[in-house]
PDB file of C-alpha atoms and ligand atoms in Angstrom:
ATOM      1  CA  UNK U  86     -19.308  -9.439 -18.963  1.00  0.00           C
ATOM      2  CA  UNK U  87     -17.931  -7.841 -16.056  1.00  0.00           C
ATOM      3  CA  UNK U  88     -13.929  -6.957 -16.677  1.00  0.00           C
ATOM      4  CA  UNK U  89     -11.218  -6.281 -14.129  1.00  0.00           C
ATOM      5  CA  UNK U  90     -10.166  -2.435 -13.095  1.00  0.00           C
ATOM      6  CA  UNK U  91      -7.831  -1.006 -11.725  1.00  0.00           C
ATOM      7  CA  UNK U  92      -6.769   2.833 -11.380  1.00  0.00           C
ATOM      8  CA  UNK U  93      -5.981   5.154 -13.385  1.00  0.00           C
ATOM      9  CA  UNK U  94      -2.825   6.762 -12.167  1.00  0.00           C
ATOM     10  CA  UNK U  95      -0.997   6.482  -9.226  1.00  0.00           C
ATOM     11  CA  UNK U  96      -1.843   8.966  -6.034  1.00  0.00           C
ATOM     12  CA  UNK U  97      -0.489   9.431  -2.637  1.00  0.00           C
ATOM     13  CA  UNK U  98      -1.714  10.314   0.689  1.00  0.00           C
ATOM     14  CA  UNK U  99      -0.168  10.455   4.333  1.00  0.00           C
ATOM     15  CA  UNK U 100      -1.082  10.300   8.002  1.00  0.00           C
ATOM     16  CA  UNK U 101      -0.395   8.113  10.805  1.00  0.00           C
ATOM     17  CA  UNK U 102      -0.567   4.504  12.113  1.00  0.00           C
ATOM     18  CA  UNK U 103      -3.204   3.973  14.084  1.00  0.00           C
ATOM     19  CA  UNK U 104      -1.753   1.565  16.390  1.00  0.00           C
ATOM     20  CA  UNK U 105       2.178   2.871  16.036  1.00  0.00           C
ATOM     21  CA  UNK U 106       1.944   6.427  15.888  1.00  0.00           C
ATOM     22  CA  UNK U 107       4.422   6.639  13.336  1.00  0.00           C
ATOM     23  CA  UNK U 108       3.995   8.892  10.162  1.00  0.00           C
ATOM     24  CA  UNK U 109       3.334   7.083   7.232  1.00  0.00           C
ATOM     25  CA  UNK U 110       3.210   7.925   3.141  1.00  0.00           C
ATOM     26  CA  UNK U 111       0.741   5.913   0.881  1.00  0.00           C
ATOM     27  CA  UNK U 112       0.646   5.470  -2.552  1.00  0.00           C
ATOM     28  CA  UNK U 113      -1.656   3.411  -4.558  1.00  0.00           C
ATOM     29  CA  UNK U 114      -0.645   2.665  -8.018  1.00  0.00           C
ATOM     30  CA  UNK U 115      -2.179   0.725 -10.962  1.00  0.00           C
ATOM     31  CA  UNK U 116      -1.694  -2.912 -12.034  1.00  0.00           C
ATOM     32  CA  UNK U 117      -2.063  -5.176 -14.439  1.00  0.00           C
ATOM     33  CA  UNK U 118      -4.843  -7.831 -14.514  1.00  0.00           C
ATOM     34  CA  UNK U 119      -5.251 -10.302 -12.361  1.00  0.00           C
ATOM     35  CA  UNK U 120      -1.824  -8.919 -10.414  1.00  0.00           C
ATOM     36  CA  UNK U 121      -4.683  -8.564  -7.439  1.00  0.00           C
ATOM     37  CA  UNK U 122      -3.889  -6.638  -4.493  1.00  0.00           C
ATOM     38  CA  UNK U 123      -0.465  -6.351  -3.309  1.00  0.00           C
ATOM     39  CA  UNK U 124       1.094  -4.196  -0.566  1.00  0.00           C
ATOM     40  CA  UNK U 125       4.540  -2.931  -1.195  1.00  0.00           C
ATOM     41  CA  UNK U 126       6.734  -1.890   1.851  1.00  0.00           C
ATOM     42  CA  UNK U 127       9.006   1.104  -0.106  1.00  0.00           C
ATOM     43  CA  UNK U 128      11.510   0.981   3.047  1.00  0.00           C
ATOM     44  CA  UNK U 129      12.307  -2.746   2.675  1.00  0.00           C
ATOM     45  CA  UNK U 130      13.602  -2.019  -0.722  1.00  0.00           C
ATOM     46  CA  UNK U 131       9.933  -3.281  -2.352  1.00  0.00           C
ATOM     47  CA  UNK U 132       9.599  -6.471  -1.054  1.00  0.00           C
ATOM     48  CA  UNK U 133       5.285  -7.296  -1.256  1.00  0.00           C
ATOM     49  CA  UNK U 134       2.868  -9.109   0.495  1.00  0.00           C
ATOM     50  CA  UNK U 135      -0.275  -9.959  -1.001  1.00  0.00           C
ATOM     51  CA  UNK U 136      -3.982  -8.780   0.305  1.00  0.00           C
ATOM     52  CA  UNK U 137      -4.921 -12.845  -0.044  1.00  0.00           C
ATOM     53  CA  UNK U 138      -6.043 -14.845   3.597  1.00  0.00           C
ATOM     54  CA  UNK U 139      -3.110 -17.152   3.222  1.00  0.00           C
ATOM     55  CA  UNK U 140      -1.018 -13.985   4.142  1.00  0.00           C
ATOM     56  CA  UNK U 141      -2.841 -13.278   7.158  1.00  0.00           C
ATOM     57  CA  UNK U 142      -0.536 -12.493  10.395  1.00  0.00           C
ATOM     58  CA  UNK U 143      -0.912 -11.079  13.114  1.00  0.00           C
ATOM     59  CA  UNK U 144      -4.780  -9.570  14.393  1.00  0.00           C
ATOM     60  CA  UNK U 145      -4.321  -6.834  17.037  1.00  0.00           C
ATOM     61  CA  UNK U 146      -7.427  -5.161  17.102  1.00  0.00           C
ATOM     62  CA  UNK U 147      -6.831  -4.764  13.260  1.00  0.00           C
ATOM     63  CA  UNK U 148      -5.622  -6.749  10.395  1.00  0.00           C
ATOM     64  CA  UNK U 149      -2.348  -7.187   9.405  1.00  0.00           C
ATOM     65  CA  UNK U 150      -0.776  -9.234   5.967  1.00  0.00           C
ATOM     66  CA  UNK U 151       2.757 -11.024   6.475  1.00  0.00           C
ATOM     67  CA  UNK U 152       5.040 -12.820   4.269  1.00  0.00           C
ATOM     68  CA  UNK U 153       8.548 -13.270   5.062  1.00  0.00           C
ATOM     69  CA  UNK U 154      10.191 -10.007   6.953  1.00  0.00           C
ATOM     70  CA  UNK U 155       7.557  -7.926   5.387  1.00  0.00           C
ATOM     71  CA  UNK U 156       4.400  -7.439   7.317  1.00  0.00           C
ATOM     72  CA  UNK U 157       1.745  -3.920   7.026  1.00  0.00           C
ATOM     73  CA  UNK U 158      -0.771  -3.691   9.536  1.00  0.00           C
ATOM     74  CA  UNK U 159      -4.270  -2.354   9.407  1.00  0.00           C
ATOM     75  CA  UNK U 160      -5.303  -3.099   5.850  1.00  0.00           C
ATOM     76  CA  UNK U 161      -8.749  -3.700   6.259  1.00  0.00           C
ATOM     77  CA  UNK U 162     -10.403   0.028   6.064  1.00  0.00           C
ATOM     78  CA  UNK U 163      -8.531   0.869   2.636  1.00  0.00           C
ATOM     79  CA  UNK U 164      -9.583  -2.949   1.232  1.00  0.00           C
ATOM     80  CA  UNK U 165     -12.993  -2.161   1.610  1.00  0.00           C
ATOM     81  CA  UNK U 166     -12.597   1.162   0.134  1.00  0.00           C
ATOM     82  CA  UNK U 167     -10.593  -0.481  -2.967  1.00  0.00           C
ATOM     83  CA  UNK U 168     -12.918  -3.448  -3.367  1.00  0.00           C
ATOM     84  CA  UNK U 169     -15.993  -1.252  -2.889  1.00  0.00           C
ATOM     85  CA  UNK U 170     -15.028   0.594  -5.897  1.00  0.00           C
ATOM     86  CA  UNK U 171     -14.545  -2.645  -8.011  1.00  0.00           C
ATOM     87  CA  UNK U 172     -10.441  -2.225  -8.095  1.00  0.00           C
ATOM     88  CA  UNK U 173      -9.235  -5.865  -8.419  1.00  0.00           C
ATOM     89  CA  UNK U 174      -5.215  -5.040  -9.369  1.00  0.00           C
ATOM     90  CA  UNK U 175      -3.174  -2.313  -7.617  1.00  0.00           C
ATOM     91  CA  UNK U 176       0.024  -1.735  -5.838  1.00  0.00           C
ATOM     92  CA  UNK U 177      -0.433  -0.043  -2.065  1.00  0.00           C
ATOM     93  CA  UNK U 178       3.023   1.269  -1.698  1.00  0.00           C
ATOM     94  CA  UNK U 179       4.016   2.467   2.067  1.00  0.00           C
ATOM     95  CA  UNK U 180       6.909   3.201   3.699  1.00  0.00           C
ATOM     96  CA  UNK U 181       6.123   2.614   6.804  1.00  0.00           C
ATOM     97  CA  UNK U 182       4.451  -0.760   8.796  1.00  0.00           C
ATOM     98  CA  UNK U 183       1.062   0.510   9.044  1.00  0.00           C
ATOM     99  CA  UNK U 184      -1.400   1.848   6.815  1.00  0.00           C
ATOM    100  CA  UNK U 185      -1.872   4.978   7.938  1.00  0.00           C
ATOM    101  CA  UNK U 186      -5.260   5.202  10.025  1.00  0.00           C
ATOM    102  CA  UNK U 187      -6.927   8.688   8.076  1.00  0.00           C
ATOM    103  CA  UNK U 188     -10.049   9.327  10.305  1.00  0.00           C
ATOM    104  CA  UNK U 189     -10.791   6.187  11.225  1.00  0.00           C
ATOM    105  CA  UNK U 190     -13.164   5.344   8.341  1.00  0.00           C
ATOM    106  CA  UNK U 191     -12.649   4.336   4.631  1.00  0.00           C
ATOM    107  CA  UNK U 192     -13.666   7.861   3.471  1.00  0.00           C
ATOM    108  CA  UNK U 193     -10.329   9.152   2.917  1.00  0.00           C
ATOM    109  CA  UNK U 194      -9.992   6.518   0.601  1.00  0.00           C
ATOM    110  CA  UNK U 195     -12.482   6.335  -1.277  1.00  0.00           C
ATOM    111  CA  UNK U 196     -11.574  10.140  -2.289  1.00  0.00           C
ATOM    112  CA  UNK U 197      -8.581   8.671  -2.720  1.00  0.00           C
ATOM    113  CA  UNK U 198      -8.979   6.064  -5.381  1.00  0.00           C
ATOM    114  CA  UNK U 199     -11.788   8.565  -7.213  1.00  0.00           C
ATOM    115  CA  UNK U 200      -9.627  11.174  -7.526  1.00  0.00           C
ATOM    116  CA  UNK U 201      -6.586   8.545  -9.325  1.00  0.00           C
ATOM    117  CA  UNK U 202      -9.882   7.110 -11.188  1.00  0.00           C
ATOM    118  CA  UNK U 203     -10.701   4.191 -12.405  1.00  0.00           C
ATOM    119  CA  UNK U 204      -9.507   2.371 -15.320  1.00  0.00           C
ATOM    120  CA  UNK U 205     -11.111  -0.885 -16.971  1.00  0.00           C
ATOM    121  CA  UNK U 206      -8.789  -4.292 -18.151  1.00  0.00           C
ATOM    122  CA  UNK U 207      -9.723  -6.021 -20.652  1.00  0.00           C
ATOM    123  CA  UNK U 208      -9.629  -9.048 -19.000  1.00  0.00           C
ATOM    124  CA  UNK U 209     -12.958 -10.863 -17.437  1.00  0.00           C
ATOM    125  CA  UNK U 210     -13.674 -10.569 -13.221  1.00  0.00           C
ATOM    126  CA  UNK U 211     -14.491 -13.162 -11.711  1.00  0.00           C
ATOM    127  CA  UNK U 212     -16.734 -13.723  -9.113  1.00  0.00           C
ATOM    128  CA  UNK U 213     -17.154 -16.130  -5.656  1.00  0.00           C
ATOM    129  CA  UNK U 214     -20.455 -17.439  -6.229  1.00  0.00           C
ATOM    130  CA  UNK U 215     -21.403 -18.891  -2.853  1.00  0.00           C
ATOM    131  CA  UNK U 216     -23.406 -22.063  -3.509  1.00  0.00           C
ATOM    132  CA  UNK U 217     -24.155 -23.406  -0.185  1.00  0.00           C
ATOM    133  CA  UNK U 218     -24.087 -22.198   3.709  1.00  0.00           C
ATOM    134  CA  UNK U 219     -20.729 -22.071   5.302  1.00  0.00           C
ATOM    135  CA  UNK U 220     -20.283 -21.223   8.517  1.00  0.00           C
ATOM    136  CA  UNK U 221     -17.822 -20.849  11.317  1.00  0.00           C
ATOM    137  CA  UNK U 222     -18.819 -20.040  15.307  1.00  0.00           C
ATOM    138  CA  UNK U 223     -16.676 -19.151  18.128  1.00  0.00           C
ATOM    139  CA  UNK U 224     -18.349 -19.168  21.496  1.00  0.00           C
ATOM    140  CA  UNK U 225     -21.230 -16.499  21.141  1.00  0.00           C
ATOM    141  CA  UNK U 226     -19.378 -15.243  17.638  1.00  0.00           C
ATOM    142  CA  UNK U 227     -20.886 -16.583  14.225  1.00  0.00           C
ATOM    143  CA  UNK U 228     -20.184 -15.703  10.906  1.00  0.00           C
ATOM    144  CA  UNK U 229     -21.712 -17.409   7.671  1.00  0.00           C
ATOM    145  CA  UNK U 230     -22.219 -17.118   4.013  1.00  0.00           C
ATOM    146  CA  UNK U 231     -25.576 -18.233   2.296  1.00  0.00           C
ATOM    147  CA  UNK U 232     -26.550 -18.147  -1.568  1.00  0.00           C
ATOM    148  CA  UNK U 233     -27.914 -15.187  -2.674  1.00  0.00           C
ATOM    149  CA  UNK U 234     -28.040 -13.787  -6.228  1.00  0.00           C
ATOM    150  CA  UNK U 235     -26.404 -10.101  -4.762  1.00  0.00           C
ATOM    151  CA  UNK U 236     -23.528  -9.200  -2.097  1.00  0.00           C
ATOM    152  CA  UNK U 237     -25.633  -8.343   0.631  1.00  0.00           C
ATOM    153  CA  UNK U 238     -24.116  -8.521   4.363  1.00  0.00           C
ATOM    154  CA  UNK U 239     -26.188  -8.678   7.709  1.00  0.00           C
ATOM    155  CA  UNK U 240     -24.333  -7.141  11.286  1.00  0.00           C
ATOM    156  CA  UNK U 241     -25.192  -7.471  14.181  1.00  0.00           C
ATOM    157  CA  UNK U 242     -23.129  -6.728  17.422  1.00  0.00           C
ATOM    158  CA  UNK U 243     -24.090  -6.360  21.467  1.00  0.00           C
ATOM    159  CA  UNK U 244     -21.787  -5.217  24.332  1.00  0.00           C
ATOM    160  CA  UNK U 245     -22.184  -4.814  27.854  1.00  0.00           C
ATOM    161  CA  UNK U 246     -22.764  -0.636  27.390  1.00  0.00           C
ATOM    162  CA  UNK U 247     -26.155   0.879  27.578  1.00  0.00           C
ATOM    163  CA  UNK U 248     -25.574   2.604  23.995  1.00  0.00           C
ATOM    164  CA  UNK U 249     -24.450  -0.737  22.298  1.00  0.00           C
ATOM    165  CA  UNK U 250     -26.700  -3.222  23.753  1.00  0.00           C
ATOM    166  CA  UNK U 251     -28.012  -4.539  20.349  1.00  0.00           C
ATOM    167  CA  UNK U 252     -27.416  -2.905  16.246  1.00  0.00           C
ATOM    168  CA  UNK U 253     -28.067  -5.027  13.297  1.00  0.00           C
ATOM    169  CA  UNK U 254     -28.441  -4.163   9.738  1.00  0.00           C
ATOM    170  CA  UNK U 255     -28.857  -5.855   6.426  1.00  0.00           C
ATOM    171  CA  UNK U 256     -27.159  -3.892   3.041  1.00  0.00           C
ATOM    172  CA  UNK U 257     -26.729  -4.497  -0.213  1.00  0.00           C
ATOM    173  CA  UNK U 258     -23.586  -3.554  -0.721  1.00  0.00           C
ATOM    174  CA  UNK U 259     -23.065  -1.496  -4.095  1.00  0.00           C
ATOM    175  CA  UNK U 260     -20.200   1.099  -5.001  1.00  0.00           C
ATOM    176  CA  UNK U 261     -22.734   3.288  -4.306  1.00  0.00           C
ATOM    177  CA  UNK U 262     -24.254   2.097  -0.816  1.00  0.00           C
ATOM    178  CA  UNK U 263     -20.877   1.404   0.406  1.00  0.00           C
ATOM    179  CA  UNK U 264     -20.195   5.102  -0.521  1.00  0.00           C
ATOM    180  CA  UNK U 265     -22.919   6.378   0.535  1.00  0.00           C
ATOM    181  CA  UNK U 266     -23.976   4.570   4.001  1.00  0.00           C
ATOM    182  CA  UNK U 267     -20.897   2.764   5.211  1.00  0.00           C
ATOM    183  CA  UNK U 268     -17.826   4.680   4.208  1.00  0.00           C
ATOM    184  CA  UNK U 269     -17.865   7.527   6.448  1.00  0.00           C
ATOM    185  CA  UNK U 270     -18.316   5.184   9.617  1.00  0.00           C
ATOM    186  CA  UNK U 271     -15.427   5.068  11.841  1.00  0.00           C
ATOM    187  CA  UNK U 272     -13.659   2.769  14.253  1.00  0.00           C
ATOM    188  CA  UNK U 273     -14.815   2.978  17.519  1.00  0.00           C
ATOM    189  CA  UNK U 274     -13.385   1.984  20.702  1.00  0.00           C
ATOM    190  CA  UNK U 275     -14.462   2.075  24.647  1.00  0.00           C
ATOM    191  CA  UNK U 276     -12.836   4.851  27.114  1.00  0.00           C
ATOM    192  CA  UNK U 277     -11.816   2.016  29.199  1.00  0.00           C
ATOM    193  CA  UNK U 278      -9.789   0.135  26.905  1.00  0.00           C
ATOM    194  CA  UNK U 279      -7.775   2.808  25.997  1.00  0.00           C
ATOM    195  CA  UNK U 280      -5.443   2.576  28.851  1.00  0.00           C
ATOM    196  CA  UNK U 281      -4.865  -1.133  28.515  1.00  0.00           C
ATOM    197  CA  UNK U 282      -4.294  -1.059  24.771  1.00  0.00           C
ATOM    198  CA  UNK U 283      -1.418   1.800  25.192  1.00  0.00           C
ATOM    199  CA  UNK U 284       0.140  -0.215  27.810  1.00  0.00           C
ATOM    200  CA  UNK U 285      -0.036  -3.124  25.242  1.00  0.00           C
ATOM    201  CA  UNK U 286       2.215  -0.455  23.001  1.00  0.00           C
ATOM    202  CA  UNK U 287      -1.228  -0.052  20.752  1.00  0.00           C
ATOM    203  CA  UNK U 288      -3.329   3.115  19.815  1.00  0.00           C
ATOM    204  CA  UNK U 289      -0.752   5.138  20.218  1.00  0.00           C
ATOM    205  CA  UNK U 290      -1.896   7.463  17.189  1.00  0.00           C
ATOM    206  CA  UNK U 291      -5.733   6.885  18.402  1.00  0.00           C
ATOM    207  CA  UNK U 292      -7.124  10.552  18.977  1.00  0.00           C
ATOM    208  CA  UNK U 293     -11.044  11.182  18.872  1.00  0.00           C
ATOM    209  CA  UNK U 294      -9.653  12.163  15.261  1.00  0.00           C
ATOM    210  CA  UNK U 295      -9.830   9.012  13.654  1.00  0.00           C
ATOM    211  CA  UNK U 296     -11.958   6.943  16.788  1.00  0.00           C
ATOM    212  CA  UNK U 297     -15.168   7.267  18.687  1.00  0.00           C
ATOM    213  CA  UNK U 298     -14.467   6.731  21.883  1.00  0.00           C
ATOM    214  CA  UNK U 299     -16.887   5.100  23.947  1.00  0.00           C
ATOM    215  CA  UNK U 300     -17.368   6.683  27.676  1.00  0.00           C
ATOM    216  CA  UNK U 301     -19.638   5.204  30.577  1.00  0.00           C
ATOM    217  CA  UNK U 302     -22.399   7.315  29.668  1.00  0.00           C
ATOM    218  CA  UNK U 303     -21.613   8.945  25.901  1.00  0.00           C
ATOM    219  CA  UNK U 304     -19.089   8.792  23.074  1.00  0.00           C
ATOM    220  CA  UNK U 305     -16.575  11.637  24.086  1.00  0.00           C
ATOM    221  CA  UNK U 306     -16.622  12.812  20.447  1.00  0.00           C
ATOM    222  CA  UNK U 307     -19.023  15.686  19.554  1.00  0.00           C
ATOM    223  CA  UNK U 308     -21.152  13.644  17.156  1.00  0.00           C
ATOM    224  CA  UNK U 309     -21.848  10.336  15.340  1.00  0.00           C
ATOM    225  CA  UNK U 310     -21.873  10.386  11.718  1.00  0.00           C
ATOM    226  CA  UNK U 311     -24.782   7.796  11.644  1.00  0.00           C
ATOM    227  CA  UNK U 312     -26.914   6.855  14.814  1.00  0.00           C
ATOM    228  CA  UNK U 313     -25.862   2.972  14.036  1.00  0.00           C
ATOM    229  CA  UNK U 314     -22.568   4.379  13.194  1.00  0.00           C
ATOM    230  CA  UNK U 315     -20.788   1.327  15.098  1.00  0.00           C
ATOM    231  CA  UNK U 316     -22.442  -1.725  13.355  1.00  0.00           C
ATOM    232  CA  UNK U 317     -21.608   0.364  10.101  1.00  0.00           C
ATOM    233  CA  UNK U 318     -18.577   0.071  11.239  1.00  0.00           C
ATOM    234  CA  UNK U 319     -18.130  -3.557  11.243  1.00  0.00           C
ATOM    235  CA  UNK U 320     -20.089  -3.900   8.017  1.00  0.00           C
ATOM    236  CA  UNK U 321     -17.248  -1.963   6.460  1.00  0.00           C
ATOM    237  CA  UNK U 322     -14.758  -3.956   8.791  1.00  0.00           C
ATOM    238  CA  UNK U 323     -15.774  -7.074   7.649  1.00  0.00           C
ATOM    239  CA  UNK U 324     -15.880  -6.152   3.614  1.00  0.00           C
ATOM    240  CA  UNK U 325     -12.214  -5.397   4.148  1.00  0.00           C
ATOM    241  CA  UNK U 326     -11.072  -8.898   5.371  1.00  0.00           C
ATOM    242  CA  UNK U 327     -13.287 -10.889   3.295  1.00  0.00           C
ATOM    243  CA  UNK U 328     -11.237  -8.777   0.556  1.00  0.00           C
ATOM    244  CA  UNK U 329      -8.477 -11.358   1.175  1.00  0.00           C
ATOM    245  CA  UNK U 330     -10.944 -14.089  -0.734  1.00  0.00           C
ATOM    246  CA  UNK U 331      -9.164 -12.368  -3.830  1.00  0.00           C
ATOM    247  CA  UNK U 332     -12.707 -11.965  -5.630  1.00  0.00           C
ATOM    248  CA  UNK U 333     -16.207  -9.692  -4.957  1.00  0.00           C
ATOM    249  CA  UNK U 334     -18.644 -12.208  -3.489  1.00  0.00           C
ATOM    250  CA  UNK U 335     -22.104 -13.304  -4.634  1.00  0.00           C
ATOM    251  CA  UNK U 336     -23.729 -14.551  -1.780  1.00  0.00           C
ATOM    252  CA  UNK U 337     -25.183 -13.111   1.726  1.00  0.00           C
ATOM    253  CA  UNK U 338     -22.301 -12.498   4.710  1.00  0.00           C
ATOM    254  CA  UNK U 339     -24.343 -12.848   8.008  1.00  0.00           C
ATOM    255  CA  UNK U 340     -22.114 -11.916  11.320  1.00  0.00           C
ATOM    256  CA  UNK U 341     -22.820 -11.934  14.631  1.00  0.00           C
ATOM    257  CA  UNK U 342     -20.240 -10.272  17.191  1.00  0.00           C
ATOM    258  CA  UNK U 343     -17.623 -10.558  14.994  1.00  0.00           C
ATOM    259  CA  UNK U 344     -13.834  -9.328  14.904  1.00  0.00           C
ATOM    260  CA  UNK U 345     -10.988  -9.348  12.828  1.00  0.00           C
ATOM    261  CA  UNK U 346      -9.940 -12.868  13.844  1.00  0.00           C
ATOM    262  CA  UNK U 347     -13.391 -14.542  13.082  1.00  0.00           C
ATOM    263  CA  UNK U 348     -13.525 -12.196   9.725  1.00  0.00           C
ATOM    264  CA  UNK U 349     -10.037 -13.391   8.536  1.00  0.00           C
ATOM    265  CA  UNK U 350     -10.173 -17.336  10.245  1.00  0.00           C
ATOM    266  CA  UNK U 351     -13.736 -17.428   7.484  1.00  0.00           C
ATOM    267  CA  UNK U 352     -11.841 -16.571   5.132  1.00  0.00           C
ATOM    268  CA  UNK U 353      -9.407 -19.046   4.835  1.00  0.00           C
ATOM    269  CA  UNK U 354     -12.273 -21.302   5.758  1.00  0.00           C
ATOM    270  CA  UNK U 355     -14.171 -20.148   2.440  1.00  0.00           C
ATOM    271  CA  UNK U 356     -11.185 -20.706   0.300  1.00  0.00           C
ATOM    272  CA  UNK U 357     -10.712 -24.032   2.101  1.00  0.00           C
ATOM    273  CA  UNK U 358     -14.260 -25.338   1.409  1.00  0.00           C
ATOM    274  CA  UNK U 359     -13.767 -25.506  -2.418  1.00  0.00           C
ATOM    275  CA  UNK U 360     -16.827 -27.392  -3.015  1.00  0.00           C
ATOM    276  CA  UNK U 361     -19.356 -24.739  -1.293  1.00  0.00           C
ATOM    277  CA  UNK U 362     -18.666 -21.744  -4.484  1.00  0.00           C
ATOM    278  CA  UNK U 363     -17.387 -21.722  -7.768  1.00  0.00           C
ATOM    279  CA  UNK U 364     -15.893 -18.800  -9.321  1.00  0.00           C
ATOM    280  CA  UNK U 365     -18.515 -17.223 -12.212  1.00  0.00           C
ATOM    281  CA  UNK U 366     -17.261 -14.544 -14.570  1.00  0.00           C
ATOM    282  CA  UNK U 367     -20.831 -12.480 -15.046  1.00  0.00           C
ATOM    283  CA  UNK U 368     -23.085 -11.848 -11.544  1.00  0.00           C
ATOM    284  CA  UNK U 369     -26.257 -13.990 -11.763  1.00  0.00           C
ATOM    285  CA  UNK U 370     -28.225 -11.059 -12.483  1.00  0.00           C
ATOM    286  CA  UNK U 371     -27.175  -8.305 -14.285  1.00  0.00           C
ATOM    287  CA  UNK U 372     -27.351  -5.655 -11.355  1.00  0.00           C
ATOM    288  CA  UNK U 373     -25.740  -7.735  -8.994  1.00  0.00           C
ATOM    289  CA  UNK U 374     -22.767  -5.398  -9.060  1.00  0.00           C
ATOM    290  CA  UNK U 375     -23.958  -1.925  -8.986  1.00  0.00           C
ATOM    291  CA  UNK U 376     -22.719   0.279 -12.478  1.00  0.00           C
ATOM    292  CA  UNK U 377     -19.799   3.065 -10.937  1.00  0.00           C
ATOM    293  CA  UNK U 378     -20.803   6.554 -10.096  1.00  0.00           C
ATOM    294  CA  UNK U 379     -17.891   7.236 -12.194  1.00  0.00           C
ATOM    295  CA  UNK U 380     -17.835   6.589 -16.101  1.00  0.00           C
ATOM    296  CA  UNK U 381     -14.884   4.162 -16.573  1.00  0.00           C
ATOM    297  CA  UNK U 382     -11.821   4.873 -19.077  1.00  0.00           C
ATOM    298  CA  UNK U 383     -11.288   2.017 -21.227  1.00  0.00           C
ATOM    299  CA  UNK U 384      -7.660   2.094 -22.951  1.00  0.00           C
TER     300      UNK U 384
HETATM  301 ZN1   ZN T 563     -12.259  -0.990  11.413  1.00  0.00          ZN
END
């Protein structure tokens, strides 16, 4: 059996909003089992919103939760990190709108969370167990999820750039692989949007700190981290928002030209099609989630 974790003490981190430029403090604290994910907005006096798809609001070239008056932007890069490391239950405190950008990847946090550790409930996880296709397409966008007896995800993205005319890949995605090959890989963006997205009021903390930024003939940063750093990218984009499903997936994620609206519009679609999964409490096969890298504290 497969049990629920969550971390082991509570840790903090700051930096800025990616899109609001605004300083921000983080802190990630454990919860109980089957609390899930919950952001917690420490300047509204604690009032939460829940990392679920109903809570979706608002996609400006990121994700952002809303419920109410409270709303946190940019969530997806620290889901992935959190889910990737099999936390089902914390608190993600903030006192600020936006979760704070880091450099652009979900490498910060995954230091993060290993450093707080990880503790194990003694309660069973369970898992979306994708029984047949479902799919959703948008013009030339498509994503879909098939059966498979792992979490695997296949990317694949093409723009009208010379250095981005076609990248696809197809992972496995384990604590480890996610740590290993799709962490590190940051947000990227092209020179030419830059302008129009600070006159939109976005970006406004975007720096080739925490973005590669796309020119007409290069990125302007000194170097990529991968060569397919940018379909990485979305690979660890896309494990963020399908986060919001509330449970780690068993099945294959195939995505085509996606974005955060597709990612997050699928995933209310996958908790709408109730018939097409069923929620198992052991992975098919025993390896289906990969053992940590950590050992886990069981108390
Ligand atoms: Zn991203």
């Amino acid at each position: 059996m497969s049990v629920q974790r969550t971390l082991r003490r509570a840790t903090t981190c700051a930096g800025i909003g990616l899109h609001s430029g605004s300083k921000v403090t983080l802190s990630l604290r454990p919860a109980p089992a089957d609390f899930g994910i919950r952001f917690r907005r420490a300047d509204l006096g604690g009032l939460e919103v829940p990392a679920t798809a109903d809570h979706v609001g608002g996609i400006n070239y990121a994700t952002g939760l809303a419920r109410d008056a409270v709303k946190v932007d940019t969530v997806e890069h620290l889901l992935a990190a959190l889910v990737s490391l099999g936390i089902d239950n914390a608190i993600v405190e903030l006192n600020s709108p936006e979760v704070p950008i880091m450099d652009g990847s979900a490498a910060p946090f995954i230091y993060l969370i290993q450093e707080a550790g990880v503790r194990a409930l003694n309660v069973p996880r369970k898992f979306l167990k994708v029984l047949r296709p479902i799919t959703l397409s948008r013009g030339d966008k498509r994503i879909a999820l098939y059966p498979s007896d792992h979490f695997k995800v296949t990317y694949s993205i093409a723009y009208d750039h010379p250095l981005l005319r076609h990248q696809s890949r197809t992972m496995r995605i384990t604590e480890t692989s996610f740590v290993e090959e799709i962490a590190a890989a940051r947000t990227f963006t092209f020179l030419k949007e830059v302008e129009q997205l600070r006159k939109q009021g976005l970006a406004l903390g975007g720096s080739l700190e925490n973005a590669i930024v796309v020119g007409e003939t290069g990125v302007l940063n000194n170097a990529l981290r991968f060569d397919d750093e940018f379909v990485r990218h979305k690979i660890l984009d896309v494990i963020g928002d399908m986060a919001l499903l509330g449970h780690p997936i068993i099945g294959h994620l195939v995505a085509h030209r996606g974005g955060h609206a597709l990612h997050t519009a699928f995933a209310a679609q996958v908790l709408e099609e109730r018939d097409a999964w069923t929620l198992v409490e052991s992975p098919a096969s025993k390896d289906a989630l990969a053992p940590a890298g950590e050992p886990v504290v069981a108390n």
